[in-house]
JSON list of C-alpha atoms in Angstrom, two decimals:
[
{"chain": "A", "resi": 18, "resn": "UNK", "atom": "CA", "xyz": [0.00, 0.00, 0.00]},
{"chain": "A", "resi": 19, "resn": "UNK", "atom": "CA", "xyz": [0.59, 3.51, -0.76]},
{"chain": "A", "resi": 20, "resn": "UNK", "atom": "CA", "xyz": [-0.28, 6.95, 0.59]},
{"chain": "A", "resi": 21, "resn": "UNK", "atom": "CA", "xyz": [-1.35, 9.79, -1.91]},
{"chain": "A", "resi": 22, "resn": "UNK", "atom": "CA", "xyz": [-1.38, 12.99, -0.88]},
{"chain": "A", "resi": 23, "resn": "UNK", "atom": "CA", "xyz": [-4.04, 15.05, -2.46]},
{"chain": "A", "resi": 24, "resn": "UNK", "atom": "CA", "xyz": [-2.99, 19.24, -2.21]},
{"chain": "A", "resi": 25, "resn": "UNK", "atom": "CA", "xyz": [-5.07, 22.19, -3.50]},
{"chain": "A", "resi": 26, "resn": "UNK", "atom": "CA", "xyz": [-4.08, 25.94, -3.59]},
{"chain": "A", "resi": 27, "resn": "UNK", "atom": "CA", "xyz": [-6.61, 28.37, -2.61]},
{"chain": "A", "resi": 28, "resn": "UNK", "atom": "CA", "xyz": [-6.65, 32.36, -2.62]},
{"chain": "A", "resi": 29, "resn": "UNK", "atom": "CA", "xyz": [-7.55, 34.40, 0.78]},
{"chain": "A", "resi": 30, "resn": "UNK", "atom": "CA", "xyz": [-8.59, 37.72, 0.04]},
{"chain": "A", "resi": 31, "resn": "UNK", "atom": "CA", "xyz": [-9.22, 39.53, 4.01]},
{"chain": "A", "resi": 32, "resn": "UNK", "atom": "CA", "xyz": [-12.50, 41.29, 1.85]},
{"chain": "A", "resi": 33, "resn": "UNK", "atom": "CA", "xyz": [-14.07, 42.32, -1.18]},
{"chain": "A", "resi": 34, "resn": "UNK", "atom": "CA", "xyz": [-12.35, 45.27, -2.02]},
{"chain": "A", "resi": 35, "resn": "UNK", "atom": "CA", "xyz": [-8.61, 43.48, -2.24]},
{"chain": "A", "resi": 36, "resn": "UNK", "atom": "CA", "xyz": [-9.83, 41.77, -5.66]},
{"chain": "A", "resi": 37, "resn": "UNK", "atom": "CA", "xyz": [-10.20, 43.35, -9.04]},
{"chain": "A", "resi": 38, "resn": "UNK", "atom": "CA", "xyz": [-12.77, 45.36, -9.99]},
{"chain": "A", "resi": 39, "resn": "UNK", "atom": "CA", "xyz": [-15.06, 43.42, -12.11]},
{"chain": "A", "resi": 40, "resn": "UNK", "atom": "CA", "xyz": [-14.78, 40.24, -9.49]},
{"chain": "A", "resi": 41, "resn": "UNK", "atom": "CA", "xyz": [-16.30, 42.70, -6.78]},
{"chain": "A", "resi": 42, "resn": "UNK", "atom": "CA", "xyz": [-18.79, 43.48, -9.09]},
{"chain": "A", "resi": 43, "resn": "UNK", "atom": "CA", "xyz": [-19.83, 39.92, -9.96]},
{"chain": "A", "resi": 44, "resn": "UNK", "atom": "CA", "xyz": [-19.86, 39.49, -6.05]},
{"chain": "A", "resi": 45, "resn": "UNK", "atom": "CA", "xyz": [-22.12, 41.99, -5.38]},
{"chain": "A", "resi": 46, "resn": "UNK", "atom": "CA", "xyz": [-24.08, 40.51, -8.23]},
{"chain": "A", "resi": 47, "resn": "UNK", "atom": "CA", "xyz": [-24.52, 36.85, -6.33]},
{"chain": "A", "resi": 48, "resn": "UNK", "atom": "CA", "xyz": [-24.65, 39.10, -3.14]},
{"chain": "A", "resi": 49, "resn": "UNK", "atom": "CA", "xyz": [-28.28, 40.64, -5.10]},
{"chain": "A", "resi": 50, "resn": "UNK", "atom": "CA", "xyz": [-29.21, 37.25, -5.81]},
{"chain": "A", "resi": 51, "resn": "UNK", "atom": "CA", "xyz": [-29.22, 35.96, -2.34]},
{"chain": "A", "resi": 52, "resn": "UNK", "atom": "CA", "xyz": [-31.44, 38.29, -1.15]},
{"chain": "A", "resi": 53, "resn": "UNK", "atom": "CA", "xyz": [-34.30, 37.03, -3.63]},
{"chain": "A", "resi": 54, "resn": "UNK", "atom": "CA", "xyz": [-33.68, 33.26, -2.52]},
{"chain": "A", "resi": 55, "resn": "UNK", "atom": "CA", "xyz": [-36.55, 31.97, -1.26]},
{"chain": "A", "resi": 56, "resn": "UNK", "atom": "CA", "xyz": [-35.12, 30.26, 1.89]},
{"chain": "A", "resi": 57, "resn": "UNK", "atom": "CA", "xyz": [-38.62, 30.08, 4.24]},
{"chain": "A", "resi": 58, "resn": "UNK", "atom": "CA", "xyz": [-37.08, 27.11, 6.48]},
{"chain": "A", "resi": 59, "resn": "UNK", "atom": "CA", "xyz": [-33.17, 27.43, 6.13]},
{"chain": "A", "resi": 60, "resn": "UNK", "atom": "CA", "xyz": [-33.14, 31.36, 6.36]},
{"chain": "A", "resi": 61, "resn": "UNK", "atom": "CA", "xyz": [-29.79, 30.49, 4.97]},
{"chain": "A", "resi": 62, "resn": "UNK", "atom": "CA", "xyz": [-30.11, 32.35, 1.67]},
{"chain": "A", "resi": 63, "resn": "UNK", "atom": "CA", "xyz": [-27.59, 31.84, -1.38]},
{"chain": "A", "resi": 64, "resn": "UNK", "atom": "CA", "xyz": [-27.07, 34.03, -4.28]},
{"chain": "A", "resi": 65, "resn": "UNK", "atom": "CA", "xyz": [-25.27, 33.05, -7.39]},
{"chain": "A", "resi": 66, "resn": "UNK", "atom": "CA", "xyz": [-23.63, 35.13, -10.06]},
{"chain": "A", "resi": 67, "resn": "UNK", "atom": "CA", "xyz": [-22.16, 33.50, -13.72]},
{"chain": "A", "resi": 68, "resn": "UNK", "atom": "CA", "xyz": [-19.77, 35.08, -16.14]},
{"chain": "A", "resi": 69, "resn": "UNK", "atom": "CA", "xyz": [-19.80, 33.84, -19.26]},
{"chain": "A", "resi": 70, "resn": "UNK", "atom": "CA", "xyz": [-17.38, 34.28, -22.40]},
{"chain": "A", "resi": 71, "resn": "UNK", "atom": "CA", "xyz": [-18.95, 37.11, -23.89]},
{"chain": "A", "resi": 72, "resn": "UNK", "atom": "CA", "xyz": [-19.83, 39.36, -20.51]},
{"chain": "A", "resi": 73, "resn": "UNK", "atom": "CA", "xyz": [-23.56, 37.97, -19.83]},
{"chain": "A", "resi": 74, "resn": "UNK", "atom": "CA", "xyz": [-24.13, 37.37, -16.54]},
{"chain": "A", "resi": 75, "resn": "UNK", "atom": "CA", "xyz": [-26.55, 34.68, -15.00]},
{"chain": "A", "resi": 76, "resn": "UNK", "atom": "CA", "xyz": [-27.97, 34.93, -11.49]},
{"chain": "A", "resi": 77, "resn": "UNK", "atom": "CA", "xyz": [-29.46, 31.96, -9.51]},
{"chain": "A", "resi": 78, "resn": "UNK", "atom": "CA", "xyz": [-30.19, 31.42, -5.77]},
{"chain": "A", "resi": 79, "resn": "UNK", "atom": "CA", "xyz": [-31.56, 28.74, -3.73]},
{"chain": "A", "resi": 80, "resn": "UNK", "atom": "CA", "xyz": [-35.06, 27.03, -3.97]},
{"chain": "A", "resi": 81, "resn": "UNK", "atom": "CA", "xyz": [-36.12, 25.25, -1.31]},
{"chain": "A", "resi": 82, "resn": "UNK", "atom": "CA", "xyz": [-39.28, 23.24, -0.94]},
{"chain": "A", "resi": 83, "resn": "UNK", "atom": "CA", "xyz": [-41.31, 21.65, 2.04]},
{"chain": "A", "resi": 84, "resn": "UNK", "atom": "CA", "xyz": [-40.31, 18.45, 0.34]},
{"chain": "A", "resi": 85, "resn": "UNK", "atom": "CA", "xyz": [-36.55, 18.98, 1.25]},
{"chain": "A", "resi": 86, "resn": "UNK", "atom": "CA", "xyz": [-35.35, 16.98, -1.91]},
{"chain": "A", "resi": 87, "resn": "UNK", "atom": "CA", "xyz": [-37.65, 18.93, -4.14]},
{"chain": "A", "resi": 88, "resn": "UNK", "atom": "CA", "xyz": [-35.57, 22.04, -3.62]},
{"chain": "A", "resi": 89, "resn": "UNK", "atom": "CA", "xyz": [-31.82, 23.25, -5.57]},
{"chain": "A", "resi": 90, "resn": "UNK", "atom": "CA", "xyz": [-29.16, 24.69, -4.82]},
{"chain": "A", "resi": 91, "resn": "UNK", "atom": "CA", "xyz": [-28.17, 28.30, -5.92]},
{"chain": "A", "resi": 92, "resn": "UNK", "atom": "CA", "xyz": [-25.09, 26.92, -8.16]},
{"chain": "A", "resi": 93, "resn": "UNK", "atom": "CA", "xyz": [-27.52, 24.19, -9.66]},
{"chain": "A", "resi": 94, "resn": "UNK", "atom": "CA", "xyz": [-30.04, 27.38, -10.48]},
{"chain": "A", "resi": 95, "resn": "UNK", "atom": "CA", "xyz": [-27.88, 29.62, -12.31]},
{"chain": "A", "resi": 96, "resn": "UNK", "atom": "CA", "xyz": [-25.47, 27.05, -13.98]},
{"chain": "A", "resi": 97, "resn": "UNK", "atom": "CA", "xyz": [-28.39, 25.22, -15.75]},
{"chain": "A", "resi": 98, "resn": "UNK", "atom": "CA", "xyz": [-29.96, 28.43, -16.75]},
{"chain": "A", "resi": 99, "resn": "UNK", "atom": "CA", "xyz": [-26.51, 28.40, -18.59]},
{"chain": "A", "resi": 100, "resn": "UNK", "atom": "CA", "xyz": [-26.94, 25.48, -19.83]},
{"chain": "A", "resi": 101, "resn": "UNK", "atom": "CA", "xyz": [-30.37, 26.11, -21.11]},
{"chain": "A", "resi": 102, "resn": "UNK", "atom": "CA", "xyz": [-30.58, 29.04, -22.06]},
{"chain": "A", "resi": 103, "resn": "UNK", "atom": "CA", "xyz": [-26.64, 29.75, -22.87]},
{"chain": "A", "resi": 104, "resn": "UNK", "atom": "CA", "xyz": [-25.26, 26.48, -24.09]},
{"chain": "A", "resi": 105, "resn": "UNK", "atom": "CA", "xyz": [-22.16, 26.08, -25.73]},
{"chain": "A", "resi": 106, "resn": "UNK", "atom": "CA", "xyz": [-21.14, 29.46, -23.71]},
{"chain": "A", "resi": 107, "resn": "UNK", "atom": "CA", "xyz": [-18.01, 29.28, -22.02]},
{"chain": "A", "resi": 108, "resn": "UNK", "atom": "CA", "xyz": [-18.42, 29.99, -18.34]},
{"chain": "A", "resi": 109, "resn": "UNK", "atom": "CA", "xyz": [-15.36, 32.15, -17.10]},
{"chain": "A", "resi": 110, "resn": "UNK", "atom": "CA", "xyz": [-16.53, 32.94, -13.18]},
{"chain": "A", "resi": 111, "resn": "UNK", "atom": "CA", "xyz": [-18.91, 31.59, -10.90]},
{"chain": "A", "resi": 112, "resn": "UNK", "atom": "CA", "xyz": [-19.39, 33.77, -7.64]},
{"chain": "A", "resi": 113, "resn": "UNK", "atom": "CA", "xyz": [-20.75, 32.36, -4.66]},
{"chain": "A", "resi": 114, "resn": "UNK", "atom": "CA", "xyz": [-22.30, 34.06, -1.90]},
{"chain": "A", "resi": 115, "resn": "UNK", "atom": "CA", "xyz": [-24.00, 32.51, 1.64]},
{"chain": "A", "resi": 116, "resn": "UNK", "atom": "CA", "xyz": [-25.50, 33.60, 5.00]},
{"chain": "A", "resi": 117, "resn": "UNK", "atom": "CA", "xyz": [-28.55, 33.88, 6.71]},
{"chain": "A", "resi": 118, "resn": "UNK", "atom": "CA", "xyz": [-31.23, 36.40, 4.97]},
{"chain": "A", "resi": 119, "resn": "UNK", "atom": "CA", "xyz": [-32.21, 38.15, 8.56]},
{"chain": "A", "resi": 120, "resn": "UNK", "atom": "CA", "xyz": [-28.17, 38.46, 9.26]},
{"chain": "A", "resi": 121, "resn": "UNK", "atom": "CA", "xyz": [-24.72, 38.48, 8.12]},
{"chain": "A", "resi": 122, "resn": "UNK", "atom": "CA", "xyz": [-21.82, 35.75, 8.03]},
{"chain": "A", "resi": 123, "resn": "UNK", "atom": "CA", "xyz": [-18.50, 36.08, 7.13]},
{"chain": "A", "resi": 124, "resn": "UNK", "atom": "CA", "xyz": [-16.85, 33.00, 6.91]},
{"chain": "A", "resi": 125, "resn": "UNK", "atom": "CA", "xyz": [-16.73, 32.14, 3.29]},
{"chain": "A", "resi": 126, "resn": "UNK", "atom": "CA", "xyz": [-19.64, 29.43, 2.18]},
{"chain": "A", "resi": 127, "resn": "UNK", "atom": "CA", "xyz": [-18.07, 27.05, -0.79]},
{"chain": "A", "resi": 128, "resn": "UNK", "atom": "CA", "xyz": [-20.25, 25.00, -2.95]},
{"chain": "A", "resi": 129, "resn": "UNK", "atom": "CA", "xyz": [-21.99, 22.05, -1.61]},
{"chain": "A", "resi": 130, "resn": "UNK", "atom": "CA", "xyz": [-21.00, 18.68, -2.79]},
{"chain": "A", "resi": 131, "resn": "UNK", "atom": "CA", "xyz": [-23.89, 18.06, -5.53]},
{"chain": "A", "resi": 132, "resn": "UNK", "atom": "CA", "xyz": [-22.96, 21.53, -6.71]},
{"chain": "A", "resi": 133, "resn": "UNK", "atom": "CA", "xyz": [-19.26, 20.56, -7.22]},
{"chain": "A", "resi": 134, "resn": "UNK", "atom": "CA", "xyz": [-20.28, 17.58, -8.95]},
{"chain": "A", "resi": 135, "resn": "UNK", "atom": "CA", "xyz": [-22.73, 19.94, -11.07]},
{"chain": "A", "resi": 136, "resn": "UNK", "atom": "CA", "xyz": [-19.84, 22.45, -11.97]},
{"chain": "A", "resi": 137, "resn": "UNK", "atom": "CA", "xyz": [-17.11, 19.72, -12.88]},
{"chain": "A", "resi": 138, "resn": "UNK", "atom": "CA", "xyz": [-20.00, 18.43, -15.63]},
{"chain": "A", "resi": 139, "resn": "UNK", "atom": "CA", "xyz": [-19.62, 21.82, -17.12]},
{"chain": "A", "resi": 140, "resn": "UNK", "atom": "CA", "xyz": [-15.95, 22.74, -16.82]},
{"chain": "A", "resi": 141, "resn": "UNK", "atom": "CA", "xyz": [-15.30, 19.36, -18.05]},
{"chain": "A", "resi": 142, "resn": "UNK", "atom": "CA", "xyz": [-17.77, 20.19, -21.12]},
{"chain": "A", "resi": 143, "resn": "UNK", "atom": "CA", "xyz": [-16.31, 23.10, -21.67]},
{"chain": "A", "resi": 144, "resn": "UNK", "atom": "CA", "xyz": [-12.31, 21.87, -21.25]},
{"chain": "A", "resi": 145, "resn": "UNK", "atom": "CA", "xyz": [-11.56, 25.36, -19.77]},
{"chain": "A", "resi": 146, "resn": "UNK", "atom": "CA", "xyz": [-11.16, 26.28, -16.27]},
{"chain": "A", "resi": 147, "resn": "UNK", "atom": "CA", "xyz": [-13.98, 27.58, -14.01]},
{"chain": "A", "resi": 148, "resn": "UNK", "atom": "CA", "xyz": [-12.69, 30.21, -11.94]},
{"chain": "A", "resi": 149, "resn": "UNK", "atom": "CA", "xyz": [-14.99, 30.08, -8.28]},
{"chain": "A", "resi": 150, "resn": "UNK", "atom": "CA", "xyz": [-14.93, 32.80, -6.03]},
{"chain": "A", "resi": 151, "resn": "UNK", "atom": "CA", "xyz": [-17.11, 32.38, -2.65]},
{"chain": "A", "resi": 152, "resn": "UNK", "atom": "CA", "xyz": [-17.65, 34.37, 0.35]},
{"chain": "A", "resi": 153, "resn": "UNK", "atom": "CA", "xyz": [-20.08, 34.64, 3.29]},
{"chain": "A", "resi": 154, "resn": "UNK", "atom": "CA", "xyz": [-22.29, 38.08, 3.24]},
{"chain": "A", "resi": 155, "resn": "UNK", "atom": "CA", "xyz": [-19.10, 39.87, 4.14]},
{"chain": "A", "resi": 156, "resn": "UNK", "atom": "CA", "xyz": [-15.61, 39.42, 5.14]},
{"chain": "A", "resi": 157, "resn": "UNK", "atom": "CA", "xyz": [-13.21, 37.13, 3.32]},
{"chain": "A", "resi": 158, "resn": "UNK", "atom": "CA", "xyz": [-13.25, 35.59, 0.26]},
{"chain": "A", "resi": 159, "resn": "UNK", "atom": "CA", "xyz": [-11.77, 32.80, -1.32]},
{"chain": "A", "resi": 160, "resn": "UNK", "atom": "CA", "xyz": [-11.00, 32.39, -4.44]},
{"chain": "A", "resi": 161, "resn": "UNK", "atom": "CA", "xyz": [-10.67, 28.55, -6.36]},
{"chain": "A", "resi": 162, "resn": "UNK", "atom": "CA", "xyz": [-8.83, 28.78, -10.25]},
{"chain": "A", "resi": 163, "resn": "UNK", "atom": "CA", "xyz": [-10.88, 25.27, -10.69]},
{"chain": "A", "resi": 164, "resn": "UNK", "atom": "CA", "xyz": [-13.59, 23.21, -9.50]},
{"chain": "A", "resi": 165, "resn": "UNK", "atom": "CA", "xyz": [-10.95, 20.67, -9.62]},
{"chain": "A", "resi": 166, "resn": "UNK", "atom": "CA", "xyz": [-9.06, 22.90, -6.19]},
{"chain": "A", "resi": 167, "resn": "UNK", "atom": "CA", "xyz": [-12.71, 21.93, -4.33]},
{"chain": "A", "resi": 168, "resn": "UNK", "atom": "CA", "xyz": [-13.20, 18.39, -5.83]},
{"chain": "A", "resi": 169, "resn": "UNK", "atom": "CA", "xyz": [-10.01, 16.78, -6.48]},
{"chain": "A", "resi": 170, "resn": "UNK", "atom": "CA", "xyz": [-11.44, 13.40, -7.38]},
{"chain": "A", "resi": 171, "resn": "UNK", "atom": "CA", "xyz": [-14.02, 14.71, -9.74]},
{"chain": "A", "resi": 172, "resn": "UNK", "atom": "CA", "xyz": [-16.23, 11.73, -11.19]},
{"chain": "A", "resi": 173, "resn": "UNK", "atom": "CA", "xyz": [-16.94, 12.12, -14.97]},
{"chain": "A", "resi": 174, "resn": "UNK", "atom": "CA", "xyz": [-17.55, 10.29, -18.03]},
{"chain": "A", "resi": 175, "resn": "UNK", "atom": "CA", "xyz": [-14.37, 8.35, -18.13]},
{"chain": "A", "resi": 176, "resn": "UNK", "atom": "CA", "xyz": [-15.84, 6.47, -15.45]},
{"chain": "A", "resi": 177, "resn": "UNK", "atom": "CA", "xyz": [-18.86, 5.45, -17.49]}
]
């Protein structure tokens, strides 16, 4: 037997206003998006802002549903809007925002697992990086180049 050591790279950014300009703004676009999630037995509202190749921008947030399954994910919402309404668009950024609606949070909220899963199916489409940048409602912010930095052992079609 053998050991392998898996090792990802991520950027810290102490707030919003360290990274480039039109990050913030895609930020502050997921940061709008949370606050239309309709969240009535989390409260734990998620906003979701897409860049795509040619500047669009697609918003989702999260869903939820009194049947707990029956509900998505804010990542899930906006990235297949992309994919059906966009498709074939290459997806550049996908900003990621998370915290209570009736409060703030600021310890950065990454995707959940199915999300991951959901975002590797498109990077892995498109063969280009996703860059992922995810925060709470304030504070820090990290930054991922790929989904591949949050899901090392991604499970795609070469499995199949």
């Amino acid at each position: 037997m053998k050991k392998i050591n898996l090792h990802t790279t991520l950027d810290h950014f102490e707030g919003i206003e360290e990274l480039p300009q039109n990050d913030q703004l895609l930020l502050r676009q997921a940061l709008e998006a949370r606050l239309r999630a309709y969240a009535p037995y989390s409260n734990f509202g998620v906003g979701c802002a897409i860049l795509l190749e040619d500047g669009t921008v697609v918003e989702g947030n999260n869903q939820e549903n009194a049947a707990y399954p029956s509900g998505l994910c804010a990542e899930r919402v906006a990235i297949f809007a992309v994919g059906a309404n966009h498709p074939g668009k290459i997806i550049k950024k996908l900003a990621i925002t998370a915290g209570p609606l009736d409060g703030s949070f600021d310890k950065p909220v990454p995707p959940c697992g199915s999300c991951r899963q959901s975002i590797a199916e498109f990077e892995n489409n498109q063969q280009q990086p996703i860059e992922i940048l995810f925060m709470g409602t304030q504070g820090a912010v990290m930054r991922a180049g790929s989904i591949s930095d949050l899901l090392p052992l991604i499970f795609d079609r070469d499995y199949l």
